[in-house]
């Protein structure tokens, strides 16, 4: 692009004319920089709020822009200005401390001041040529600024993704210490009440752009629900950590996860139990991973599914926590409740879930059996008349007996 040919298609000035104008312009560059900083201070609150160091960056950039314009104009056939020519004095600091909107204001103010100064301090014969040139130059500077911020955003996105993956990895390994909490805070994590881990298949580990897009889709849904979110892919699994006090309500959590379940690959999506704080997330992660490994034993499981609903499969798959949960949360309360609840449940299940057959075996009225079965539901939260829940109750009977026998044997040995 020939610099002297502006947006209005005017003919380029002769090289000697341009050189002479550039010399006169260079003599005014320092004053233009001073006028620009004064105008920034007068027009922009954010500039006045900066400390001395940050204001010096703005001065350097404004001066580099004006000097760059002088050099660019003096060149008979200039190239587009490189970002380093204008922003090279403090590119990283500028991108971190000064927003893109503020940078646009900086460029606009600088151009306005230069145009005003051209009319005030430059000879009348130079003004039309310089006005045309500054319009072309400002457009190139704007593109340079956009390039810097786009590159910074790309680098920041890559860094954030790696940092996020390291936090998720620490969560899965149960190593959530103060350093991990600090990294999570850097990523925007603010929740102090309620955390759950969600595990599902990665959409396509070989297509990182697809994975990133799906994680961002999940992040958007989490934000709509008022939740913090961290996510990463590990092997063929995608791990999502959600934070928010409402996650203590399992049904609500399943509803939220259901909104973004399609972001996972086809197959099960397992939701871990809520814990109180990110530092305890290893508990939710362990159970979610256990459920994800065991869910194949229940092909008809809902999507998403809570790990609590997978207790039978987890217990059969070797999860000691699940075995103890079935015994302590179902068998022990029934045993301790008395009133014939445990006996009635055993007979009812042994009789093919027939109320009448159970009543005959127990020598009680059928309504007594029905009442006791309702009490079983109240005590355990599981209904003996529901096939899936009856399956969990049946398994809890076996596990409860085995664990009770083991406890008695250990007590006897210690005596």
PDB file of C-alpha atoms in Angstrom, residues 141-314:
ATOM      1  CA  UNK A 141      -2.909   0.451  14.157  1.00  0.00           C
ATOM      2  CA  UNK A 142      -6.418  -0.711  15.064  1.00  0.00           C
ATOM      3  CA  UNK A 143      -5.770  -4.008  13.282  1.00  0.00           C
ATOM      4  CA  UNK A 144      -2.443  -4.307  15.121  1.00  0.00           C
ATOM      5  CA  UNK A 145      -4.178  -3.822  18.480  1.00  0.00           C
ATOM      6  CA  UNK A 146      -6.793  -6.436  17.609  1.00  0.00           C
ATOM      7  CA  UNK A 147      -4.018  -8.860  16.666  1.00  0.00           C
ATOM      8  CA  UNK A 148      -2.295  -8.415  20.029  1.00  0.00           C
ATOM      9  CA  UNK A 149      -5.465  -8.987  22.018  1.00  0.00           C
ATOM     10  CA  UNK A 150      -6.467 -11.966  19.907  1.00  0.00           C
ATOM     11  CA  UNK A 151      -3.038 -13.527  20.434  1.00  0.00           C
ATOM     12  CA  UNK A 152      -3.164 -12.782  24.162  1.00  0.00           C
ATOM     13  CA  UNK A 153      -6.630 -14.314  24.417  1.00  0.00           C
ATOM     14  CA  UNK A 154      -5.447 -17.424  22.598  1.00  0.00           C
ATOM     15  CA  UNK A 155      -2.440 -17.823  24.887  1.00  0.00           C
ATOM     16  CA  UNK A 156      -4.553 -17.140  27.953  1.00  0.00           C
ATOM     17  CA  UNK A 157      -7.111 -19.696  26.814  1.00  0.00           C
ATOM     18  CA  UNK A 158      -4.410 -22.323  26.355  1.00  0.00           C
ATOM     19  CA  UNK A 159      -2.890 -21.536  29.734  1.00  0.00           C
ATOM     20  CA  UNK A 160      -6.284 -21.563  31.452  1.00  0.00           C
ATOM     21  CA  UNK A 161      -7.130 -24.929  29.889  1.00  0.00           C
ATOM     22  CA  UNK A 162      -3.883 -26.440  31.180  1.00  0.00           C
ATOM     23  CA  UNK A 163      -4.382 -24.910  34.624  1.00  0.00           C
ATOM     24  CA  UNK A 164      -7.974 -26.147  34.707  1.00  0.00           C
ATOM     25  CA  UNK A 165      -6.884 -29.657  33.723  1.00  0.00           C
ATOM     26  CA  UNK A 166      -4.313 -29.678  36.541  1.00  0.00           C
ATOM     27  CA  UNK A 167      -6.969 -28.661  39.083  1.00  0.00           C
ATOM     28  CA  UNK A 168      -9.362 -31.363  37.875  1.00  0.00           C
ATOM     29  CA  UNK A 169      -6.555 -33.928  38.000  1.00  0.00           C
ATOM     30  CA  UNK A 170      -5.786 -32.956  41.610  1.00  0.00           C
ATOM     31  CA  UNK A 171      -9.476 -33.322  42.458  1.00  0.00           C
ATOM     32  CA  UNK A 172      -9.594 -36.823  41.001  1.00  0.00           C
ATOM     33  CA  UNK A 173      -6.502 -37.839  42.938  1.00  0.00           C
ATOM     34  CA  UNK A 174      -7.909 -36.416  46.167  1.00  0.00           C
ATOM     35  CA  UNK A 175      -5.027 -33.943  46.466  1.00  0.00           C
ATOM     36  CA  UNK A 176      -7.003 -30.714  46.761  1.00  0.00           C
ATOM     37  CA  UNK A 177      -4.747 -28.597  48.969  1.00  0.00           C
ATOM     38  CA  UNK A 178      -4.420 -24.816  49.384  1.00  0.00           C
ATOM     39  CA  UNK A 179      -2.343 -24.539  46.204  1.00  0.00           C
ATOM     40  CA  UNK A 180      -5.101 -26.207  44.179  1.00  0.00           C
ATOM     41  CA  UNK A 181      -7.700 -23.951  45.786  1.00  0.00           C
ATOM     42  CA  UNK A 182      -5.614 -20.945  44.738  1.00  0.00           C
ATOM     43  CA  UNK A 183      -5.446 -22.183  41.142  1.00  0.00           C
ATOM     44  CA  UNK A 184      -9.189 -22.787  41.124  1.00  0.00           C
ATOM     45  CA  UNK A 185      -9.737 -19.255  42.399  1.00  0.00           C
ATOM     46  CA  UNK A 186      -7.584 -17.950  39.547  1.00  0.00           C
ATOM     47  CA  UNK A 187      -9.946 -19.713  37.154  1.00  0.00           C
ATOM     48  CA  UNK A 188     -12.954 -17.966  38.692  1.00  0.00           C
ATOM     49  CA  UNK A 189     -14.048 -20.563  41.262  1.00  0.00           C
ATOM     50  CA  UNK A 190     -15.888 -18.812  44.110  1.00  0.00           C
ATOM     51  CA  UNK A 191     -18.186 -21.467  45.569  1.00  0.00           C
ATOM     52  CA  UNK A 192     -17.768 -22.341  49.242  1.00  0.00           C
ATOM     53  CA  UNK A 193     -20.856 -24.531  49.652  1.00  0.00           C
ATOM     54  CA  UNK A 194     -21.764 -27.586  47.625  1.00  0.00           C
ATOM     55  CA  UNK A 195     -19.585 -29.377  45.068  1.00  0.00           C
ATOM     56  CA  UNK A 196     -20.338 -32.371  42.850  1.00  0.00           C
ATOM     57  CA  UNK A 197     -18.310 -34.239  40.250  1.00  0.00           C
ATOM     58  CA  UNK A 198     -19.889 -35.397  36.985  1.00  0.00           C
ATOM     59  CA  UNK A 199     -18.285 -38.098  34.815  1.00  0.00           C
ATOM     60  CA  UNK A 200     -19.172 -39.062  31.256  1.00  0.00           C
ATOM     61  CA  UNK A 201     -17.553 -40.034  27.996  1.00  0.00           C
ATOM     62  CA  UNK A 202     -15.354 -37.473  26.215  1.00  0.00           C
ATOM     63  CA  UNK A 203     -17.042 -36.285  22.996  1.00  0.00           C
ATOM     64  CA  UNK A 204     -13.969 -36.985  20.835  1.00  0.00           C
ATOM     65  CA  UNK A 205     -10.499 -37.013  22.422  1.00  0.00           C
ATOM     66  CA  UNK A 206      -8.922 -36.705  18.963  1.00  0.00           C
ATOM     67  CA  UNK A 207     -10.705 -33.404  18.256  1.00  0.00           C
ATOM     68  CA  UNK A 208      -9.613 -30.845  20.874  1.00  0.00           C
ATOM     69  CA  UNK A 209     -11.652 -28.075  19.278  1.00  0.00           C
ATOM     70  CA  UNK A 210     -14.790 -30.155  19.706  1.00  0.00           C
ATOM     71  CA  UNK A 211     -13.912 -30.915  23.316  1.00  0.00           C
ATOM     72  CA  UNK A 212     -13.237 -27.239  24.037  1.00  0.00           C
ATOM     73  CA  UNK A 213     -16.546 -26.247  22.450  1.00  0.00           C
ATOM     74  CA  UNK A 214     -18.467 -28.784  24.516  1.00  0.00           C
ATOM     75  CA  UNK A 215     -16.771 -27.669  27.732  1.00  0.00           C
ATOM     76  CA  UNK A 216     -17.706 -24.079  26.940  1.00  0.00           C
ATOM     77  CA  UNK A 217     -21.306 -25.163  26.296  1.00  0.00           C
ATOM     78  CA  UNK A 218     -21.337 -26.822  29.724  1.00  0.00           C
ATOM     79  CA  UNK A 219     -19.793 -23.706  31.261  1.00  0.00           C
ATOM     80  CA  UNK A 220     -22.574 -21.586  29.767  1.00  0.00           C
ATOM     81  CA  UNK A 221     -25.280 -23.862  31.208  1.00  0.00           C
ATOM     82  CA  UNK A 222     -23.557 -23.854  34.596  1.00  0.00           C
ATOM     83  CA  UNK A 223     -23.415 -20.052  34.557  1.00  0.00           C
ATOM     84  CA  UNK A 224     -27.134 -19.868  33.734  1.00  0.00           C
ATOM     85  CA  UNK A 225     -27.802 -22.094  36.761  1.00  0.00           C
ATOM     86  CA  UNK A 226     -25.596 -19.877  38.933  1.00  0.00           C
ATOM     87  CA  UNK A 227     -22.869 -22.513  39.359  1.00  0.00           C
ATOM     88  CA  UNK A 228     -19.088 -22.491  39.192  1.00  0.00           C
ATOM     89  CA  UNK A 229     -17.618 -25.013  36.778  1.00  0.00           C
ATOM     90  CA  UNK A 230     -14.282 -26.667  36.066  1.00  0.00           C
ATOM     91  CA  UNK A 231     -13.852 -29.285  33.367  1.00  0.00           C
ATOM     92  CA  UNK A 232     -11.242 -31.361  31.598  1.00  0.00           C
ATOM     93  CA  UNK A 233     -10.822 -34.511  29.533  1.00  0.00           C
ATOM     94  CA  UNK A 234      -8.855 -37.423  30.934  1.00  0.00           C
ATOM     95  CA  UNK A 235      -8.337 -40.283  28.528  1.00  0.00           C
ATOM     96  CA  UNK A 236     -11.799 -41.211  27.226  1.00  0.00           C
ATOM     97  CA  UNK A 237     -13.659 -39.501  30.078  1.00  0.00           C
ATOM     98  CA  UNK A 238     -14.784 -35.921  30.495  1.00  0.00           C
ATOM     99  CA  UNK A 239     -14.818 -34.693  34.085  1.00  0.00           C
ATOM    100  CA  UNK A 240     -16.937 -31.734  35.193  1.00  0.00           C
ATOM    101  CA  UNK A 241     -16.780 -30.203  38.671  1.00  0.00           C
ATOM    102  CA  UNK A 242     -19.744 -28.015  39.662  1.00  0.00           C
ATOM    103  CA  UNK A 243     -19.937 -25.685  42.648  1.00  0.00           C
ATOM    104  CA  UNK A 244     -22.929 -24.026  44.311  1.00  0.00           C
ATOM    105  CA  UNK A 245     -25.062 -24.337  47.431  1.00  0.00           C
ATOM    106  CA  UNK A 246     -28.094 -25.592  45.469  1.00  0.00           C
ATOM    107  CA  UNK A 247     -26.168 -28.753  44.537  1.00  0.00           C
ATOM    108  CA  UNK A 248     -27.063 -30.212  47.933  1.00  0.00           C
ATOM    109  CA  UNK A 249     -30.442 -30.987  46.320  1.00  0.00           C
ATOM    110  CA  UNK A 250     -29.866 -34.116  44.236  1.00  0.00           C
ATOM    111  CA  UNK A 251     -32.968 -33.825  42.053  1.00  0.00           C
ATOM    112  CA  UNK A 252     -32.151 -30.215  41.185  1.00  0.00           C
ATOM    113  CA  UNK A 253     -28.567 -31.204  40.366  1.00  0.00           C
ATOM    114  CA  UNK A 254     -29.712 -33.990  38.055  1.00  0.00           C
ATOM    115  CA  UNK A 255     -31.982 -31.500  36.290  1.00  0.00           C
ATOM    116  CA  UNK A 256     -29.103 -29.092  35.677  1.00  0.00           C
ATOM    117  CA  UNK A 257     -26.750 -31.835  34.477  1.00  0.00           C
ATOM    118  CA  UNK A 258     -29.500 -33.071  32.184  1.00  0.00           C
ATOM    119  CA  UNK A 259     -29.367 -29.756  30.337  1.00  0.00           C
ATOM    120  CA  UNK A 260     -25.806 -30.367  29.192  1.00  0.00           C
ATOM    121  CA  UNK A 261     -25.678 -34.188  29.182  1.00  0.00           C
ATOM    122  CA  UNK A 262     -25.567 -34.169  25.378  1.00  0.00           C
ATOM    123  CA  UNK A 263     -22.175 -32.440  25.547  1.00  0.00           C
ATOM    124  CA  UNK A 264     -20.733 -35.773  26.689  1.00  0.00           C
ATOM    125  CA  UNK A 265     -20.252 -38.706  24.342  1.00  0.00           C
ATOM    126  CA  UNK A 266     -23.048 -41.231  23.964  1.00  0.00           C
ATOM    127  CA  UNK A 267     -23.360 -43.405  27.042  1.00  0.00           C
ATOM    128  CA  UNK A 268     -23.838 -42.919  30.763  1.00  0.00           C
ATOM    129  CA  UNK A 269     -23.379 -39.659  32.641  1.00  0.00           C
ATOM    130  CA  UNK A 270     -22.832 -40.210  36.370  1.00  0.00           C
ATOM    131  CA  UNK A 271     -23.293 -37.558  39.057  1.00  0.00           C
ATOM    132  CA  UNK A 272     -21.331 -37.911  42.291  1.00  0.00           C
ATOM    133  CA  UNK A 273     -22.691 -37.048  45.722  1.00  0.00           C
ATOM    134  CA  UNK A 274     -22.514 -33.451  46.981  1.00  0.00           C
ATOM    135  CA  UNK A 275     -19.727 -32.455  49.345  1.00  0.00           C
ATOM    136  CA  UNK A 276     -19.390 -29.219  51.275  1.00  0.00           C
ATOM    137  CA  UNK A 277     -16.208 -27.748  49.803  1.00  0.00           C
ATOM    138  CA  UNK A 278     -13.785 -28.078  46.904  1.00  0.00           C
ATOM    139  CA  UNK A 279     -11.156 -29.436  49.261  1.00  0.00           C
ATOM    140  CA  UNK A 280     -13.426 -32.452  49.881  1.00  0.00           C
ATOM    141  CA  UNK A 281     -14.181 -33.057  46.211  1.00  0.00           C
ATOM    142  CA  UNK A 282     -12.096 -36.223  46.119  1.00  0.00           C
ATOM    143  CA  UNK A 283     -14.963 -38.020  47.872  1.00  0.00           C
ATOM    144  CA  UNK A 284     -17.451 -37.053  45.158  1.00  0.00           C
ATOM    145  CA  UNK A 285     -14.904 -37.853  42.431  1.00  0.00           C
ATOM    146  CA  UNK A 286     -14.164 -41.328  43.844  1.00  0.00           C
ATOM    147  CA  UNK A 287     -17.833 -42.256  43.973  1.00  0.00           C
ATOM    148  CA  UNK A 288     -18.593 -40.767  40.554  1.00  0.00           C
ATOM    149  CA  UNK A 289     -15.765 -42.775  38.982  1.00  0.00           C
ATOM    150  CA  UNK A 290     -16.922 -45.907  40.805  1.00  0.00           C
ATOM    151  CA  UNK A 291     -20.431 -45.363  39.455  1.00  0.00           C
ATOM    152  CA  UNK A 292     -19.107 -44.746  35.952  1.00  0.00           C
ATOM    153  CA  UNK A 293     -17.220 -48.061  36.032  1.00  0.00           C
ATOM    154  CA  UNK A 294     -20.235 -49.955  37.363  1.00  0.00           C
ATOM    155  CA  UNK A 295     -23.071 -48.377  35.393  1.00  0.00           C
ATOM    156  CA  UNK A 296     -22.644 -50.952  32.616  1.00  0.00           C
ATOM    157  CA  UNK A 297     -24.437 -53.341  34.967  1.00  0.00           C
ATOM    158  CA  UNK A 298     -27.596 -51.242  34.572  1.00  0.00           C
ATOM    159  CA  UNK A 299     -28.009 -50.497  30.849  1.00  0.00           C
ATOM    160  CA  UNK A 300     -31.428 -48.939  31.500  1.00  0.00           C
ATOM    161  CA  UNK A 301     -30.040 -46.356  33.928  1.00  0.00           C
ATOM    162  CA  UNK A 302     -31.342 -42.803  33.404  1.00  0.00           C
ATOM    163  CA  UNK A 303     -29.027 -40.215  31.903  1.00  0.00           C
ATOM    164  CA  UNK A 304     -27.752 -38.588  34.041  1.00  0.00           C
ATOM    165  CA  UNK A 305     -27.831 -40.988  36.970  1.00  0.00           C
ATOM    166  CA  UNK A 306     -26.910 -40.412  40.604  1.00  0.00           C
ATOM    167  CA  UNK A 307     -24.233 -42.605  42.164  1.00  0.00           C
ATOM    168  CA  UNK A 308     -26.686 -43.347  44.984  1.00  0.00           C
ATOM    169  CA  UNK A 309     -28.978 -45.030  42.481  1.00  0.00           C
ATOM    170  CA  UNK A 310     -26.022 -47.176  41.400  1.00  0.00           C
ATOM    171  CA  UNK A 311     -25.278 -48.603  44.859  1.00  0.00           C
ATOM    172  CA  UNK A 312     -26.178 -52.211  43.859  1.00  0.00           C
ATOM    173  CA  UNK A 313     -23.958 -52.180  40.759  1.00  0.00           C
ATOM    174  CA  UNK A 314     -21.125 -50.496  42.596  1.00  0.00           C
TER     175      UNK A 314
END
